[in-house]
């Protein structure tokens, strides 16, 4: 029997990407496609790739609470209200927003508001220890009460037992996949992340600076040095890397593509660390991973090659002149950076094979 799932925020870019992915998923039955202002509108009016007569549903808590799992793909404010109600009604939730990615104090620092549900916020300090070895104990599924930060490759045991998964942000996903394996090899406080994202990263809302005549042909930095993803990167790099790595300099840029995110990360190497050590750290982390690929040295990843996939491609070089490692990490911001990873986490939470419905190779050229 297929699991019944729903999406809240299906009229946004992340939600609509989930609609597309779930249409090809053999084990999940998408029964609620809920939107806010777009409720009642045909899906195909906004997303012409989705054919048929289906219309956006209203957000009906009772109906959502009866499902096996709900994806929340709204801004964080509505997610902070909705997720606890669904979890308390017994429904599993994957939240694509930033509502449950940080501990309460860090949430207050980076989002400028008190966390309304500190009891459900994650505990980064214990995240790594909670991984342990092997599968979750029988009966453990759905037993973890706090939100679990769902960078899947570093959290699969806890994700499988979670009721609420905080799906990582797009920039943190690309950055953490590049840097977590290198945590013991780099100098704390030396990390610089220079990242670029296509315009779909900002969502479907209309904004002057995202208007075609402004964004096309342009590249600009924004948000530095206090972009909200900085706190998420710092928190989870230290927590999942198992080493206190200190503050990170993070500057995102808007580039005139629709999909695609590239994070180029720089760090000073600790004394005696060699290219071979870095290659081994990546091999240990990713040799058996389905979605994270380390390219041969000097062959840097292309964002376009990940488009429409759940993949992440990484490549590194070391620079003996500066003593630094440079790692370039590419994802589709709507794929591994949002809907793809959300589905990867949902598969684990529902006891399905982790890659189910995520086999698509990127569209290229
Ligand atoms: N875009 C990305 O690359 C990306 C990557 C990772 C994470 N995220 C996160 O995922 C979430 C969704 O992002 P997005 O880019 O898909 O946003 P989006 O395109 O702006 O869509 C937002 C969605 O939320 C709904 N919504 C807005 N206000 C609401 C409210 N008060 N109550 C209920 N629903 C409401 C909208 O419904 P209507 O359109 O019907 O009004 C729409 O479906 C955000 O939290 C974002 O930070 C996005």
PDB file of C-alpha atoms in Angstrom, residues 37-211:
ATOM      1  CA  UNK A  37      -3.341  32.405  -2.011  1.00  0.00           C
ATOM      2  CA  UNK A  38      -3.344  29.983  -4.991  1.00  0.00           C
ATOM      3  CA  UNK A  39      -5.814  27.493  -3.432  1.00  0.00           C
ATOM      4  CA  UNK A  40      -8.472  26.607  -5.992  1.00  0.00           C
ATOM      5  CA  UNK A  41      -6.263  27.506  -8.980  1.00  0.00           C
ATOM      6  CA  UNK A  42      -5.288  24.826 -11.519  1.00  0.00           C
ATOM      7  CA  UNK A  43      -1.705  23.656 -10.905  1.00  0.00           C
ATOM      8  CA  UNK A  44      -0.955  23.809 -14.640  1.00  0.00           C
ATOM      9  CA  UNK A  45      -1.657  27.557 -14.721  1.00  0.00           C
ATOM     10  CA  UNK A  46       1.487  28.196 -12.646  1.00  0.00           C
ATOM     11  CA  UNK A  47       3.456  25.079 -13.614  1.00  0.00           C
ATOM     12  CA  UNK A  48       2.775  24.100 -17.250  1.00  0.00           C
ATOM     13  CA  UNK A  49       4.999  21.006 -16.875  1.00  0.00           C
ATOM     14  CA  UNK A  50       2.291  19.482 -14.633  1.00  0.00           C
ATOM     15  CA  UNK A  51      -0.598  18.514 -16.910  1.00  0.00           C
ATOM     16  CA  UNK A  52      -4.126  17.470 -15.953  1.00  0.00           C
ATOM     17  CA  UNK A  53      -7.002  19.072 -14.090  1.00  0.00           C
ATOM     18  CA  UNK A  54      -5.623  19.027 -10.560  1.00  0.00           C
ATOM     19  CA  UNK A  55      -6.167  22.239  -8.563  1.00  0.00           C
ATOM     20  CA  UNK A  56      -4.342  23.496  -5.468  1.00  0.00           C
ATOM     21  CA  UNK A  57      -6.092  22.410  -2.258  1.00  0.00           C
ATOM     22  CA  UNK A  58      -6.715  24.739   0.675  1.00  0.00           C
ATOM     23  CA  UNK A  59      -4.638  24.170   3.828  1.00  0.00           C
ATOM     24  CA  UNK A  60      -6.945  21.904   5.854  1.00  0.00           C
ATOM     25  CA  UNK A  61      -5.253  20.765   9.044  1.00  0.00           C
ATOM     26  CA  UNK A  62      -7.606  17.839   9.677  1.00  0.00           C
ATOM     27  CA  UNK A  63      -7.045  16.447   6.216  1.00  0.00           C
ATOM     28  CA  UNK A  64      -3.261  16.896   6.449  1.00  0.00           C
ATOM     29  CA  UNK A  65      -3.163  15.290   9.909  1.00  0.00           C
ATOM     30  CA  UNK A  66      -4.582  12.063   8.453  1.00  0.00           C
ATOM     31  CA  UNK A  67      -1.637  11.612   6.071  1.00  0.00           C
ATOM     32  CA  UNK A  68       1.501   9.555   6.688  1.00  0.00           C
ATOM     33  CA  UNK A  69       3.831  12.460   5.927  1.00  0.00           C
ATOM     34  CA  UNK A  70       3.536  16.140   5.018  1.00  0.00           C
ATOM     35  CA  UNK A  71       6.166  18.250   3.254  1.00  0.00           C
ATOM     36  CA  UNK A  72       6.021  21.878   4.355  1.00  0.00           C
ATOM     37  CA  UNK A  73       7.449  24.203   1.680  1.00  0.00           C
ATOM     38  CA  UNK A  74       6.309  27.599   2.973  1.00  0.00           C
ATOM     39  CA  UNK A  75       8.215  30.492   4.563  1.00  0.00           C
ATOM     40  CA  UNK A  76       9.378  29.677   8.104  1.00  0.00           C
ATOM     41  CA  UNK A  77       6.630  31.598   9.941  1.00  0.00           C
ATOM     42  CA  UNK A  78       3.719  29.412   8.788  1.00  0.00           C
ATOM     43  CA  UNK A  79       5.933  26.311   9.130  1.00  0.00           C
ATOM     44  CA  UNK A  80       6.603  27.125  12.794  1.00  0.00           C
ATOM     45  CA  UNK A  81       2.839  27.009  13.412  1.00  0.00           C
ATOM     46  CA  UNK A  82       1.900  24.107  11.190  1.00  0.00           C
ATOM     47  CA  UNK A  83       4.695  21.592  11.843  1.00  0.00           C
ATOM     48  CA  UNK A  84       4.084  21.207  15.618  1.00  0.00           C
ATOM     49  CA  UNK A  85       0.344  20.713  15.080  1.00  0.00           C
ATOM     50  CA  UNK A  86       0.939  17.986  12.502  1.00  0.00           C
ATOM     51  CA  UNK A  87       3.638  16.265  14.547  1.00  0.00           C
ATOM     52  CA  UNK A  88       1.396  16.314  17.618  1.00  0.00           C
ATOM     53  CA  UNK A  89      -1.411  14.797  15.539  1.00  0.00           C
ATOM     54  CA  UNK A  90       0.930  11.904  14.693  1.00  0.00           C
ATOM     55  CA  UNK A  91       1.961  12.880  11.155  1.00  0.00           C
ATOM     56  CA  UNK A  92       5.581  12.888  10.052  1.00  0.00           C
ATOM     57  CA  UNK A  93       6.829  16.209   8.697  1.00  0.00           C
ATOM     58  CA  UNK A  94       9.690  17.256   6.436  1.00  0.00           C
ATOM     59  CA  UNK A  95      10.011  21.028   6.731  1.00  0.00           C
ATOM     60  CA  UNK A  96      11.862  22.724   3.865  1.00  0.00           C
ATOM     61  CA  UNK A  97      11.854  26.073   5.690  1.00  0.00           C
ATOM     62  CA  UNK A  98      14.358  27.370   8.239  1.00  0.00           C
ATOM     63  CA  UNK A  99      11.910  27.000  11.137  1.00  0.00           C
ATOM     64  CA  UNK A 100      13.582  24.045  12.856  1.00  0.00           C
ATOM     65  CA  UNK A 101      17.192  24.098  11.627  1.00  0.00           C
ATOM     66  CA  UNK A 102      18.792  25.883  14.594  1.00  0.00           C
ATOM     67  CA  UNK A 103      18.795  25.602  18.382  1.00  0.00           C
ATOM     68  CA  UNK A 104      16.655  28.331  20.016  1.00  0.00           C
ATOM     69  CA  UNK A 105      19.530  30.707  20.878  1.00  0.00           C
ATOM     70  CA  UNK A 106      21.020  30.577  17.388  1.00  0.00           C
ATOM     71  CA  UNK A 107      17.538  30.938  15.866  1.00  0.00           C
ATOM     72  CA  UNK A 108      17.024  34.130  17.880  1.00  0.00           C
ATOM     73  CA  UNK A 109      20.430  35.461  16.757  1.00  0.00           C
ATOM     74  CA  UNK A 110      20.005  34.790  13.044  1.00  0.00           C
ATOM     75  CA  UNK A 111      16.250  35.192  12.606  1.00  0.00           C
ATOM     76  CA  UNK A 112      15.709  37.997  15.121  1.00  0.00           C
ATOM     77  CA  UNK A 113      12.804  36.292  16.904  1.00  0.00           C
ATOM     78  CA  UNK A 114      12.289  33.927  19.816  1.00  0.00           C
ATOM     79  CA  UNK A 115      11.725  30.338  18.757  1.00  0.00           C
ATOM     80  CA  UNK A 116       8.071  29.563  19.523  1.00  0.00           C
ATOM     81  CA  UNK A 117       8.749  25.841  20.093  1.00  0.00           C
ATOM     82  CA  UNK A 118      12.166  25.433  21.731  1.00  0.00           C
ATOM     83  CA  UNK A 119      11.100  21.927  22.795  1.00  0.00           C
ATOM     84  CA  UNK A 120      11.046  20.866  19.129  1.00  0.00           C
ATOM     85  CA  UNK A 121      14.197  22.698  17.996  1.00  0.00           C
ATOM     86  CA  UNK A 122      17.189  20.475  17.189  1.00  0.00           C
ATOM     87  CA  UNK A 123      20.167  19.799  19.463  1.00  0.00           C
ATOM     88  CA  UNK A 124      23.243  20.273  17.262  1.00  0.00           C
ATOM     89  CA  UNK A 125      25.692  19.335  20.033  1.00  0.00           C
ATOM     90  CA  UNK A 126      24.396  15.770  20.182  1.00  0.00           C
ATOM     91  CA  UNK A 127      23.726  15.250  16.470  1.00  0.00           C
ATOM     92  CA  UNK A 128      26.929  13.427  15.632  1.00  0.00           C
ATOM     93  CA  UNK A 129      26.830  11.103  18.624  1.00  0.00           C
ATOM     94  CA  UNK A 130      23.241  10.187  17.788  1.00  0.00           C
ATOM     95  CA  UNK A 131      24.331   8.672  14.469  1.00  0.00           C
ATOM     96  CA  UNK A 132      25.986   5.615  15.972  1.00  0.00           C
ATOM     97  CA  UNK A 133      26.284   2.455  13.884  1.00  0.00           C
ATOM     98  CA  UNK A 134      23.743   0.360  12.089  1.00  0.00           C
ATOM     99  CA  UNK A 135      20.034   0.785  11.601  1.00  0.00           C
ATOM    100  CA  UNK A 136      17.682   2.320  14.166  1.00  0.00           C
ATOM    101  CA  UNK A 137      16.425  -0.139  16.775  1.00  0.00           C
ATOM    102  CA  UNK A 138      13.170  -1.917  15.890  1.00  0.00           C
ATOM    103  CA  UNK A 139      10.270   0.285  16.911  1.00  0.00           C
ATOM    104  CA  UNK A 140      12.492   3.374  16.911  1.00  0.00           C
ATOM    105  CA  UNK A 141      10.926   4.727  13.746  1.00  0.00           C
ATOM    106  CA  UNK A 142       9.103   7.949  14.483  1.00  0.00           C
ATOM    107  CA  UNK A 143      10.459   8.042  18.029  1.00  0.00           C
ATOM    108  CA  UNK A 144      12.814  11.046  17.918  1.00  0.00           C
ATOM    109  CA  UNK A 145      10.817  13.942  19.281  1.00  0.00           C
ATOM    110  CA  UNK A 146      13.042  16.910  18.429  1.00  0.00           C
ATOM    111  CA  UNK A 147      13.635  18.100  14.889  1.00  0.00           C
ATOM    112  CA  UNK A 148      16.493  16.283  13.163  1.00  0.00           C
ATOM    113  CA  UNK A 149      18.704  18.311  10.797  1.00  0.00           C
ATOM    114  CA  UNK A 150      18.330  16.322   7.599  1.00  0.00           C
ATOM    115  CA  UNK A 151      21.642  16.534   5.778  1.00  0.00           C
ATOM    116  CA  UNK A 152      20.889  12.955   4.830  1.00  0.00           C
ATOM    117  CA  UNK A 153      24.395  11.593   4.286  1.00  0.00           C
ATOM    118  CA  UNK A 154      25.338  12.621   7.844  1.00  0.00           C
ATOM    119  CA  UNK A 155      22.034  11.933   9.610  1.00  0.00           C
ATOM    120  CA  UNK A 156      20.378   8.883   8.113  1.00  0.00           C
ATOM    121  CA  UNK A 157      19.995   6.960  11.380  1.00  0.00           C
ATOM    122  CA  UNK A 158      18.273   9.823  13.169  1.00  0.00           C
ATOM    123  CA  UNK A 159      16.265  10.871  10.103  1.00  0.00           C
ATOM    124  CA  UNK A 160      14.843   7.352   9.889  1.00  0.00           C
ATOM    125  CA  UNK A 161      13.538   7.656  13.439  1.00  0.00           C
ATOM    126  CA  UNK A 162      12.403  11.280  13.231  1.00  0.00           C
ATOM    127  CA  UNK A 163       8.915  12.729  13.380  1.00  0.00           C
ATOM    128  CA  UNK A 164      10.114  16.173  12.233  1.00  0.00           C
ATOM    129  CA  UNK A 165      13.001  16.675   9.829  1.00  0.00           C
ATOM    130  CA  UNK A 166      14.428  20.140   9.220  1.00  0.00           C
ATOM    131  CA  UNK A 167      15.531  19.972   5.604  1.00  0.00           C
ATOM    132  CA  UNK A 168      18.788  21.932   5.219  1.00  0.00           C
ATOM    133  CA  UNK A 169      19.002  25.213   3.338  1.00  0.00           C
ATOM    134  CA  UNK A 170      20.351  25.249  -0.194  1.00  0.00           C
ATOM    135  CA  UNK A 171      23.672  27.045   0.501  1.00  0.00           C
ATOM    136  CA  UNK A 172      24.315  25.003   3.685  1.00  0.00           C
ATOM    137  CA  UNK A 173      23.710  21.742   1.771  1.00  0.00           C
ATOM    138  CA  UNK A 174      26.367  22.460  -0.863  1.00  0.00           C
ATOM    139  CA  UNK A 175      28.793  23.927   1.695  1.00  0.00           C
ATOM    140  CA  UNK A 176      28.430  21.219   4.347  1.00  0.00           C
ATOM    141  CA  UNK A 177      28.799  18.382   1.829  1.00  0.00           C
ATOM    142  CA  UNK A 178      32.074  20.048   0.748  1.00  0.00           C
ATOM    143  CA  UNK A 179      33.445  20.750   4.229  1.00  0.00           C
ATOM    144  CA  UNK A 180      32.121  18.276   6.844  1.00  0.00           C
ATOM    145  CA  UNK A 181      34.547  15.496   5.771  1.00  0.00           C
ATOM    146  CA  UNK A 182      37.449  17.974   5.985  1.00  0.00           C
ATOM    147  CA  UNK A 183      36.631  19.183   9.521  1.00  0.00           C
ATOM    148  CA  UNK A 184      39.652  17.506  11.205  1.00  0.00           C
ATOM    149  CA  UNK A 185      42.013  18.713   8.457  1.00  0.00           C
ATOM    150  CA  UNK A 186      41.396  22.470   8.315  1.00  0.00           C
ATOM    151  CA  UNK A 187      42.246  25.387  10.603  1.00  0.00           C
ATOM    152  CA  UNK A 188      39.304  26.684  12.684  1.00  0.00           C
ATOM    153  CA  UNK A 189      38.348  30.241  11.787  1.00  0.00           C
ATOM    154  CA  UNK A 190      39.986  30.096   8.344  1.00  0.00           C
ATOM    155  CA  UNK A 191      36.975  29.070   6.255  1.00  0.00           C
ATOM    156  CA  UNK A 192      35.660  31.302   3.450  1.00  0.00           C
ATOM    157  CA  UNK A 193      32.644  30.301   1.359  1.00  0.00           C
ATOM    158  CA  UNK A 194      31.954  32.099  -1.894  1.00  0.00           C
ATOM    159  CA  UNK A 195      28.640  30.878  -3.292  1.00  0.00           C
ATOM    160  CA  UNK A 196      26.370  31.550  -6.253  1.00  0.00           C
ATOM    161  CA  UNK A 197      22.721  30.692  -6.793  1.00  0.00           C
ATOM    162  CA  UNK A 198      20.257  30.969  -9.641  1.00  0.00           C
ATOM    163  CA  UNK A 199      17.157  33.099  -9.170  1.00  0.00           C
ATOM    164  CA  UNK A 200      14.772  30.239  -8.331  1.00  0.00           C
ATOM    165  CA  UNK A 201      16.524  30.178  -4.940  1.00  0.00           C
ATOM    166  CA  UNK A 202      14.510  33.249  -3.960  1.00  0.00           C
ATOM    167  CA  UNK A 203      11.135  31.614  -4.604  1.00  0.00           C
ATOM    168  CA  UNK A 204       8.179  32.490  -6.829  1.00  0.00           C
ATOM    169  CA  UNK A 205       7.353  35.872  -5.298  1.00  0.00           C
ATOM    170  CA  UNK A 206       7.795  38.950  -7.488  1.00  0.00           C
ATOM    171  CA  UNK A 207      10.686  41.217  -6.562  1.00  0.00           C
ATOM    172  CA  UNK A 208      12.211  44.162  -8.383  1.00  0.00           C
ATOM    173  CA  UNK A 209      15.790  42.838  -8.191  1.00  0.00           C
ATOM    174  CA  UNK A 210      14.707  39.457  -9.583  1.00  0.00           C
ATOM    175  CA  UNK A 211      12.795  41.006 -12.476  1.00  0.00           C
TER     176      UNK A 211
END
